[in-house]
Short mmCIF file of C-alpha atoms in Angstrom, two decimals:
data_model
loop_
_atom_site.label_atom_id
_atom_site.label_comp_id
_atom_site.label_asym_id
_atom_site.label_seq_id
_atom_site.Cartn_x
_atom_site.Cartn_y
_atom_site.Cartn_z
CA UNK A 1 145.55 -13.19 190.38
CA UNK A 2 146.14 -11.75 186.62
CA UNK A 3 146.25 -7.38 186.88
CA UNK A 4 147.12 -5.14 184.26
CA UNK A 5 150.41 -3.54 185.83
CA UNK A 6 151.42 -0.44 183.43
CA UNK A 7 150.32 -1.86 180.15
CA UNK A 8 151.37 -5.37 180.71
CA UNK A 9 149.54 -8.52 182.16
CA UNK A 10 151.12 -9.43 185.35
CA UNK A 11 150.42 -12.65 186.95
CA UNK A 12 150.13 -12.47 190.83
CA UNK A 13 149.88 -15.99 192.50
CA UNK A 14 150.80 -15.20 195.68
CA UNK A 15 148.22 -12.92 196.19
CA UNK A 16 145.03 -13.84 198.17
CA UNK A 17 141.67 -12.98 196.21
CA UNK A 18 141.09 -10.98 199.49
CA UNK A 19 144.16 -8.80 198.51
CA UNK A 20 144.31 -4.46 198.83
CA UNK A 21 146.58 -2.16 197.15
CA UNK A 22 148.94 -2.20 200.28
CA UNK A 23 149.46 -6.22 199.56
CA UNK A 24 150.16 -5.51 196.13
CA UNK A 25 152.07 -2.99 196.81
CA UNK A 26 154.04 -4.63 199.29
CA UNK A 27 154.27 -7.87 196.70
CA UNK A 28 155.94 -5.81 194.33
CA UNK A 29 158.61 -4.83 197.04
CA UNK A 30 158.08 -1.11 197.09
CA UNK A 31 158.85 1.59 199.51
CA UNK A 32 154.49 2.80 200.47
CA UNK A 33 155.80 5.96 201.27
CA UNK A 34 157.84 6.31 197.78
CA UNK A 35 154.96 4.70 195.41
CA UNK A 36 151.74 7.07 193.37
CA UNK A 37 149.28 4.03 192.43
CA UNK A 38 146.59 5.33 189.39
CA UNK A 39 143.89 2.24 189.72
CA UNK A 40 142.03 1.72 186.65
CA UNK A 41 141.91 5.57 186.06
CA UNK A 42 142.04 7.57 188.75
CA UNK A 43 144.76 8.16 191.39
CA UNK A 44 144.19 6.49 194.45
CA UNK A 45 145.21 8.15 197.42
CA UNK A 46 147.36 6.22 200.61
CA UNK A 47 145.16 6.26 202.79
CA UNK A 48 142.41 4.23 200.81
CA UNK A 49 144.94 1.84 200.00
CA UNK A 50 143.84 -0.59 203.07
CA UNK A 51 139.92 -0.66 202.00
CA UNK A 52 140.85 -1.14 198.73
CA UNK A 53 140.01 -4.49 197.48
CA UNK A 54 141.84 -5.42 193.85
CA UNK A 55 140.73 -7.66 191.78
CA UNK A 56 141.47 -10.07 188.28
CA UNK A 57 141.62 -7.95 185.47
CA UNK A 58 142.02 -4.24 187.09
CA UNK A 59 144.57 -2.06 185.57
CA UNK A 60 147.44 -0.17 188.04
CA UNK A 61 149.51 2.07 187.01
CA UNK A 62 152.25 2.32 189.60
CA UNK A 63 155.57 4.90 189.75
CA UNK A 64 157.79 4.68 192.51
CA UNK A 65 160.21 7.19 193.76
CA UNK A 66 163.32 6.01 195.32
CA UNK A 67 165.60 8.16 197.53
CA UNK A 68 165.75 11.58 199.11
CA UNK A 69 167.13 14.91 199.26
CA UNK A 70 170.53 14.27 200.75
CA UNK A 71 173.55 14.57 198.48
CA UNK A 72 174.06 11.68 196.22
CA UNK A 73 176.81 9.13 196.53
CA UNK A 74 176.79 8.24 193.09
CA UNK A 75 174.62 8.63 189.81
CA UNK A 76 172.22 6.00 190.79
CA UNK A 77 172.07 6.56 194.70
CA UNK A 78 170.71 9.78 194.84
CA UNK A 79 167.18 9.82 192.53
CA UNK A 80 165.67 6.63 190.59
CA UNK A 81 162.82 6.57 189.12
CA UNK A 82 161.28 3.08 188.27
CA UNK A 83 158.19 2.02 186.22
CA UNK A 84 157.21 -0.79 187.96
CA UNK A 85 156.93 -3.43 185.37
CA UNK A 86 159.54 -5.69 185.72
CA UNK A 87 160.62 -3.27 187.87
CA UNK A 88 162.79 -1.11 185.63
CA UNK A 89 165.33 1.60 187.19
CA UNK A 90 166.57 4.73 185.85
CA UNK A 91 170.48 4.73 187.19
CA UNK A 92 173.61 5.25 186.78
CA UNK A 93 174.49 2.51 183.41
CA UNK A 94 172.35 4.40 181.29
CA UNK A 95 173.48 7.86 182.26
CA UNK A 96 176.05 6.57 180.53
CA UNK A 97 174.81 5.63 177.27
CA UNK A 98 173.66 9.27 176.42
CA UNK A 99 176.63 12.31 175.39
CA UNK A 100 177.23 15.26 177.53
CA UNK A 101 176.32 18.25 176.37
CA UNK A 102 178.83 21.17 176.28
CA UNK A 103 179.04 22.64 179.81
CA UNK A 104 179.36 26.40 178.46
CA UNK A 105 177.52 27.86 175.84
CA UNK A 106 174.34 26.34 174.01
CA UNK A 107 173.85 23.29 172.48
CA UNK A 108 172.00 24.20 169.49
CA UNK A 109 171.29 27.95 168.47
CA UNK A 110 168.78 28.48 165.80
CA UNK A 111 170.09 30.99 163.12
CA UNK A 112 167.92 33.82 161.31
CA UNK A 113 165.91 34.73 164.14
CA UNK A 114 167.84 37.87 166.28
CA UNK A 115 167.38 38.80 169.84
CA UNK A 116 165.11 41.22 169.30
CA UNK A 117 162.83 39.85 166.76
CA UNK A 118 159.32 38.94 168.34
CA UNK A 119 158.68 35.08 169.05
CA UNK A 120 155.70 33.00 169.24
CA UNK A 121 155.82 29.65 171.17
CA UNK A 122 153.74 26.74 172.08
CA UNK A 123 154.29 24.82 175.48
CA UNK A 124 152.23 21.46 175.87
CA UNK A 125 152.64 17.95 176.41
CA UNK A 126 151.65 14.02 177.78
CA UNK A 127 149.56 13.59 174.52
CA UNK A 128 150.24 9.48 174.54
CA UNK A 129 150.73 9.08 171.40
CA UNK A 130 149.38 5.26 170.55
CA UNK A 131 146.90 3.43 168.91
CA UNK A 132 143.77 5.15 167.61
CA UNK A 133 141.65 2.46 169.38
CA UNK A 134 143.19 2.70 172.96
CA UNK A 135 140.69 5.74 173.97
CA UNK A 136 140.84 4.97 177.58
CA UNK A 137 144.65 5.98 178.45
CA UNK A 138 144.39 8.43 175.72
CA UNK A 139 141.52 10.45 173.98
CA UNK A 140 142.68 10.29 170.45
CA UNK A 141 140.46 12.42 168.75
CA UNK A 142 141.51 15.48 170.91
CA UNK A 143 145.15 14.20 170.25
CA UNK A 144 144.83 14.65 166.89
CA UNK A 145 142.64 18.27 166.77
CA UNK A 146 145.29 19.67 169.54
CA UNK A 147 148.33 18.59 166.95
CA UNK A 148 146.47 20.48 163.82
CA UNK A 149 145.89 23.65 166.00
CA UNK A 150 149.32 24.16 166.88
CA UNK A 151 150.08 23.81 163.43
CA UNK A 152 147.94 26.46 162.83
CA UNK A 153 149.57 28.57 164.97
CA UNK A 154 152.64 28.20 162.94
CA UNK A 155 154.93 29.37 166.09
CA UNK A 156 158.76 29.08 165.95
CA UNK A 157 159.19 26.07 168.52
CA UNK A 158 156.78 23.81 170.18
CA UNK A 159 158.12 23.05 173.75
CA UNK A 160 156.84 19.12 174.76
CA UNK A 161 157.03 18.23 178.50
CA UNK A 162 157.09 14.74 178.22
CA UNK A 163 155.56 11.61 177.80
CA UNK A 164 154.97 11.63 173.94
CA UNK A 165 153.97 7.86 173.37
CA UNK A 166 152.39 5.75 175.47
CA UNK A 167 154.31 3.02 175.42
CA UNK A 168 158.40 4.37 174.96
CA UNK A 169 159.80 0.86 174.07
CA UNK A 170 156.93 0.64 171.27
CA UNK A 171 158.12 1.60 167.94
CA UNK A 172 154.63 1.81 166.73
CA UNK A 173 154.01 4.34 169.15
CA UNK A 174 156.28 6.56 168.00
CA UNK A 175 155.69 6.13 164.30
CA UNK A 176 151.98 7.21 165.39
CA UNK A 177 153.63 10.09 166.22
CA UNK A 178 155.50 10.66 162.75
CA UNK A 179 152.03 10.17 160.96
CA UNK A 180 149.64 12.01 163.38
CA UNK A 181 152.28 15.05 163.41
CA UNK A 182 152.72 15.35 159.81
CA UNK A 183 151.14 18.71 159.83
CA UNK A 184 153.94 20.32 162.01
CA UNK A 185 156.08 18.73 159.57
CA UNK A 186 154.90 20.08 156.73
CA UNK A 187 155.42 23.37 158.57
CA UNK A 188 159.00 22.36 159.52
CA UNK A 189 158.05 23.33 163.40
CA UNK A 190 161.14 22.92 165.36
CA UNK A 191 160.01 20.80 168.26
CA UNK A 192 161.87 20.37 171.74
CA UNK A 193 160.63 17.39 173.63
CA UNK A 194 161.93 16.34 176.89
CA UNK A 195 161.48 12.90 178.06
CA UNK A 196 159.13 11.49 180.80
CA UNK A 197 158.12 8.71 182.60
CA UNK A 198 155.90 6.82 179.51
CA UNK A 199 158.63 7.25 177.06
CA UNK A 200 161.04 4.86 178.39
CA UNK A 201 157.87 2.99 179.21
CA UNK A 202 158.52 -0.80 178.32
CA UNK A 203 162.64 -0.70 178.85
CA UNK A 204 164.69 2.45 179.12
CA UNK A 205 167.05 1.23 176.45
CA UNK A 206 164.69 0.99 173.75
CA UNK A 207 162.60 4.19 174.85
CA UNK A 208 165.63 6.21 174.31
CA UNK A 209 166.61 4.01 170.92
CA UNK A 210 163.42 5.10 169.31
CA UNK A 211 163.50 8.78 171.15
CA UNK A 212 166.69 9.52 169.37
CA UNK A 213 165.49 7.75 165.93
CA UNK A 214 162.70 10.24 166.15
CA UNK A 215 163.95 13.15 167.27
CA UNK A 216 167.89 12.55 165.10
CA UNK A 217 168.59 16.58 165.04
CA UNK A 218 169.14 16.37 168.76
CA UNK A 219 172.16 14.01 168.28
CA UNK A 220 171.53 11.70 170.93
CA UNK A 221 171.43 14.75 173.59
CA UNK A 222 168.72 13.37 176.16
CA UNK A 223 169.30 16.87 177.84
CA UNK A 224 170.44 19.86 176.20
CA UNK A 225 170.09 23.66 175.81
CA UNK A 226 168.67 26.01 172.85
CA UNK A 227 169.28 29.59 172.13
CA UNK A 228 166.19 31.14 169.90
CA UNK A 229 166.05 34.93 169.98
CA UNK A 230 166.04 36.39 173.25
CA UNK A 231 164.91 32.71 174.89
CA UNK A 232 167.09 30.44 176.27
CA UNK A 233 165.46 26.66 176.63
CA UNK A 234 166.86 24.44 179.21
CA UNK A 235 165.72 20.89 178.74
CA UNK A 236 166.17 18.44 181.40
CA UNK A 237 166.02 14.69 181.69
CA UNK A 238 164.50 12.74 184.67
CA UNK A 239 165.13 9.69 183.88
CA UNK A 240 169.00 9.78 184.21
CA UNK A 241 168.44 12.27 187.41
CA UNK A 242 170.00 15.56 188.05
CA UNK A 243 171.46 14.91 192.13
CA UNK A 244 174.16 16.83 193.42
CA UNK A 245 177.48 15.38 191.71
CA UNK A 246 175.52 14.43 188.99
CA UNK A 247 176.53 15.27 185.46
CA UNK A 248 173.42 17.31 184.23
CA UNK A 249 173.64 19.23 187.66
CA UNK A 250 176.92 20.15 187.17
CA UNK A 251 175.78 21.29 183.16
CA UNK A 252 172.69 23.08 184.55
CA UNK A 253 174.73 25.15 186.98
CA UNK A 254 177.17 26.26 184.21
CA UNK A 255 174.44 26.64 182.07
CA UNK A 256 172.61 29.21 184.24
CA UNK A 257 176.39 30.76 185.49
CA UNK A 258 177.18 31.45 181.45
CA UNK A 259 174.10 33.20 179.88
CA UNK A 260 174.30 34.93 176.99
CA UNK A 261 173.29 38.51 177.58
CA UNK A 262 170.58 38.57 175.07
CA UNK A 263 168.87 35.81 176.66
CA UNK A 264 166.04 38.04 178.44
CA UNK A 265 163.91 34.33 178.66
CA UNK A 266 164.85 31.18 180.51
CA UNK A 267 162.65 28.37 180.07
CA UNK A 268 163.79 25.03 182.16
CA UNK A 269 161.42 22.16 180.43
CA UNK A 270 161.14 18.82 181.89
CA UNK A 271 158.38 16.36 182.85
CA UNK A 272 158.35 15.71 186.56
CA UNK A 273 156.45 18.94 188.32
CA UNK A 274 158.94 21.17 190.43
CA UNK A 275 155.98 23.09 192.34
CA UNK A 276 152.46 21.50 191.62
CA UNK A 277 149.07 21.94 193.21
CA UNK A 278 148.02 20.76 196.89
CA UNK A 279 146.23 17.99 195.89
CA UNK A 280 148.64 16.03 194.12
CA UNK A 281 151.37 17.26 197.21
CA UNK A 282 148.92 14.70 198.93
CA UNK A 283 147.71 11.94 196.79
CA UNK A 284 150.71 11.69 194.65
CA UNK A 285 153.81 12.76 196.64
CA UNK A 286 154.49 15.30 194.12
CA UNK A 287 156.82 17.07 194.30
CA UNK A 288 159.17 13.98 194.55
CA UNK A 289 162.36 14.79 196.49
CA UNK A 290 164.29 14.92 192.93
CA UNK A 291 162.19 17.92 192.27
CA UNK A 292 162.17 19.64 195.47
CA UNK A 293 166.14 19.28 195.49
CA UNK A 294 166.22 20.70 191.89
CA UNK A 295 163.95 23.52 192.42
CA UNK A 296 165.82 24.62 195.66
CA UNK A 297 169.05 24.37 193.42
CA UNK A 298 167.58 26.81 190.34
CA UNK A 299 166.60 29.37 192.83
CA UNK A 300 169.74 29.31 194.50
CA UNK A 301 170.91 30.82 191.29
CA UNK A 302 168.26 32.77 190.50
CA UNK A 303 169.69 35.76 191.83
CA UNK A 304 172.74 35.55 189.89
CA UNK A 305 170.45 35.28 186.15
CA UNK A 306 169.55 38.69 184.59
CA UNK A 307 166.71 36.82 183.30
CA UNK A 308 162.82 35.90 183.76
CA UNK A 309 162.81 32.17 184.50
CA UNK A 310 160.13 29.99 183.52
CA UNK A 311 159.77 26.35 184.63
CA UNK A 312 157.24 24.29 182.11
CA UNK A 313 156.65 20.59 183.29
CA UNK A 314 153.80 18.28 182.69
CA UNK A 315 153.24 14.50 184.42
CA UNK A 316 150.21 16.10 186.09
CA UNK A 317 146.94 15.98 183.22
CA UNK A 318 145.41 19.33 183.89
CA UNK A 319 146.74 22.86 184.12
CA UNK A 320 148.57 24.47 186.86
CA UNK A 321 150.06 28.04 187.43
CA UNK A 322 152.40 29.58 190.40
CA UNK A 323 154.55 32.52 191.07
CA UNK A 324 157.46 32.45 193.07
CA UNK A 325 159.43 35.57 192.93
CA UNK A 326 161.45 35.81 190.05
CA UNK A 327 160.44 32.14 188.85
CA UNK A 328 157.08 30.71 187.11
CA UNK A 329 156.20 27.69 187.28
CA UNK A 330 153.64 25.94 184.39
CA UNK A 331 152.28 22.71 184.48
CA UNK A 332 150.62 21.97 181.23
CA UNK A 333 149.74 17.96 180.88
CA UNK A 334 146.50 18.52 178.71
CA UNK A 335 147.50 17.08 175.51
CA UNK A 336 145.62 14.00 175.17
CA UNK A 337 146.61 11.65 178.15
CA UNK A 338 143.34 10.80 180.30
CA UNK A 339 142.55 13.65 182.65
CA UNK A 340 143.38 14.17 186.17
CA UNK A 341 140.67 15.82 188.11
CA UNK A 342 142.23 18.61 190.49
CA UNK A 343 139.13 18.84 193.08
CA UNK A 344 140.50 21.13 194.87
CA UNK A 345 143.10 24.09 194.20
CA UNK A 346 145.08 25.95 196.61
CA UNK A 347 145.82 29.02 197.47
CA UNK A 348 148.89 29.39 195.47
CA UNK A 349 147.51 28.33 192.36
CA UNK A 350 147.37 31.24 190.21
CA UNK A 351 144.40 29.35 187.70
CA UNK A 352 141.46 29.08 189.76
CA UNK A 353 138.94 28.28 187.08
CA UNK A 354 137.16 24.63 188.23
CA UNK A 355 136.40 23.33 184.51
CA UNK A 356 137.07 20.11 183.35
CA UNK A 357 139.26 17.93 182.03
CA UNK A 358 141.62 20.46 180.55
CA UNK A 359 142.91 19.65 177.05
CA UNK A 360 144.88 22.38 176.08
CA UNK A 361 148.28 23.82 174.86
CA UNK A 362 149.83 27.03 175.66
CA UNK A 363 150.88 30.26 173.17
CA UNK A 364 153.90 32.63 174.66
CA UNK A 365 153.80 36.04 172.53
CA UNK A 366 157.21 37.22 173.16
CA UNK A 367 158.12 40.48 172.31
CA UNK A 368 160.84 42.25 174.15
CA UNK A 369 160.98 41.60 177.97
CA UNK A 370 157.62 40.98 177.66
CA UNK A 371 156.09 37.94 177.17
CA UNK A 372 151.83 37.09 176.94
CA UNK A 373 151.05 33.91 177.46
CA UNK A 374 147.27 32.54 176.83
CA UNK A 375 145.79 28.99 177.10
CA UNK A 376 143.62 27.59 174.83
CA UNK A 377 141.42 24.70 176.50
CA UNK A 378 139.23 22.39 174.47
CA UNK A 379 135.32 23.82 175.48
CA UNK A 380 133.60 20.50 173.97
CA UNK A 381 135.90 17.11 174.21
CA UNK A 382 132.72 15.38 174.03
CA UNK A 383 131.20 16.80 171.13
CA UNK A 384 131.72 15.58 167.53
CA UNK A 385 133.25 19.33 166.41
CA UNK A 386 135.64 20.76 168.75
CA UNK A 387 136.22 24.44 169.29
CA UNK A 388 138.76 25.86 171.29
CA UNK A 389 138.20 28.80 174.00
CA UNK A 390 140.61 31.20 176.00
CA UNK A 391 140.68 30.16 179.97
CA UNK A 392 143.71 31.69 181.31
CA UNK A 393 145.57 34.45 180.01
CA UNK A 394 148.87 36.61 181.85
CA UNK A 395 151.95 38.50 180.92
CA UNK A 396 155.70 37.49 182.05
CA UNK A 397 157.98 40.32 182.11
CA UNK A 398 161.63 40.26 182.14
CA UNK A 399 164.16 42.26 184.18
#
């Protein structure tokens, strides 16, 4: 049997043309309760695994989370993420091709702009950058309208959660991204991407060859801070991990323990949802026990940081919005990647509008200790002229 297993053909022999998603997932030597399977398009949830027959030709894309909350033994022990293709893992040799940042103080500062100078700033991401003619993993027209608004806007940095190309180990997925972007280059937009799970698709190696090629100001820093008026950005990586013992746990915690007082905003980016909606808690095993550790961790701290903190993450394709206390926590995944359907919201989801799919960036107005955030959703994906419209707006205020 020939699937399509995350963007590559995959030949199957030993499995019977009666096979289900649990035989193919068991084939591929997986964990069940570690493994989120996506079959051709929409998630599929464990418990239909059993009844559901596969067949020649149908596309899977399948993540599988390895490990648990318990304190890591080493680098690799603790957390790994693999796209199963081959199947790749995320460990502990190539936290080791990437440079630590330093441990006190942040990594880049951006001069001319003082702490109490007002900011404007765009948060969006998992726009899968590729091909114009792949429209079914990515809708390339809204790709392409959501990059020229945010030019528009003109803000001061554009904060991407992740998953930028499709395919990370394509160079022609990235240059797509050069070309398609152009506009925010020709308004010198300082960008801040973290990386997620598509852009070391293909081979972590050559994801994070071509990440750094694109992205050379960050000087090879897969995770790394930035000071920018009164906001602090923390970016994270999940692909290397961030356990216990782990080098980018140890940074983040002397990060957070060595804030500059002017830092009124902190803003921890990365891809992989620390506090996400009940539906995916069941169908996706989201949050992963990664997350769950690192969230736990950042509000241990929290009540030592004289600071609003503001967690942005994508992964999930829709728009999500919780309150915690003293942290936020933003899920914004509408850039372009094929839309995830959230059926049902819970309680603690702060957006309760039901509209659908959700292509969309958000704006953060910061003035002060105050900061307005509004989200502009695509009204019309399917019609020839788009138009934005306002679906969710709220105000962050800092201590």
């Amino acid at each position: 049997m020939e699937i399509i297993l995350n963007g590559q053909s995959r030949n199957l022999p030993d499995l019977p043309e009666t096979a289900t998603v649990t035989d193919l997932v068991a084939s591929l030597g997986l964990k069940g309760d570690r493994v989120a399977v996506e079959h051709n398009g929409s998630i599929l949830p464990r418990s239909e695994w059993a009844r559901t027959s596969i067949h020649s030709g149908d596309k899977f894309e399948i993540v599988h989370f390895v490990g648990g909350g318990s304190p890591a033994r080493g680098r690799s022990t603790f957390w790994l993420l693999a796209i199963v293709a081959g199947v790749l893992s995320l460990g502990q040799a190539r936290a080791q091709h990437s440079p630590q940042p330093p441990l006190v103080g942040p990594t880049f500062s951006v001069d001319g702009i003082e702490a109490t100078q007002p900011l404007k700033i765009v948060a969006y991401g998992d726009t899968r950058f590729t091909q114009v003619k792949d429209d079914y993993d990515t809708d390339p027209r809204v790709r392409k309208y959501l990059v020229d608004q945010i030019a528009r806007e003109k803000p001061d940095a554009v904060f991407m959660t992740g998953d930028l190309p499709f395919n990370g180990a394509d160079p022609a997925d990235w240059q797509i991204f050069r070309e398609e972007s152009a506009p925010w280059q020709a308004e010198h937009l300082r960008i801040y991407p973290t990386l997620g799970n598509h852009d070391v698709r293909g081979g972590w190696d050559a994801g994070i060859k071509n990440f750094n090629a694109t992205f050379p100001e960050l000087k090879g820093y897969l995770y790394y801070s930035v000071q920018i008026g009164n906001v602090y950005l923390i970016t994270l990586d999940c692909t290397q991990g961030y356990p216990e013992g782990s080098p980018q746990r140890e940074w983040l915690g002397s990060q957070l323990t060595h804030l500059p007082k002017t830092a009124n905003f902190v803003f921890f980016l990365s891809h992989m949802p620390l506090y996400n909606d009940l539906q995916s808690q069941v169908v996706a095993t989201l949050p992963t026990p990664a997350e769950l550790s690192l969230r736990e961790y950042i509000l241990s701290l929290a009540p030592k940081v004289d600071a609003k903190m503001v967690v942005v993450n994508g992964h999930i394709h829709n728009y999500e919005r919780f309150e915690t206390g003293k942290v936020t926590y933003l899920i914004t995944g509408g850039g372009g990647a094929i839309p995830y359907r959230i059926a049902f919201r819970g309680p603690e989801d702060k957006y309760r509008d039901r509209s659908y799919p959700n292509y969309h960036y958000l704006v953060l107005q910061i003035h002060g200790k105050a900061a307005d955030v509004t989200m502009y959703r695509v009204a019309n994906p399917k019609s020839a002229n788009f138009r934005l419209e306002v679906k969710d707006k709220f105000t962050l205020t800092a201590p």
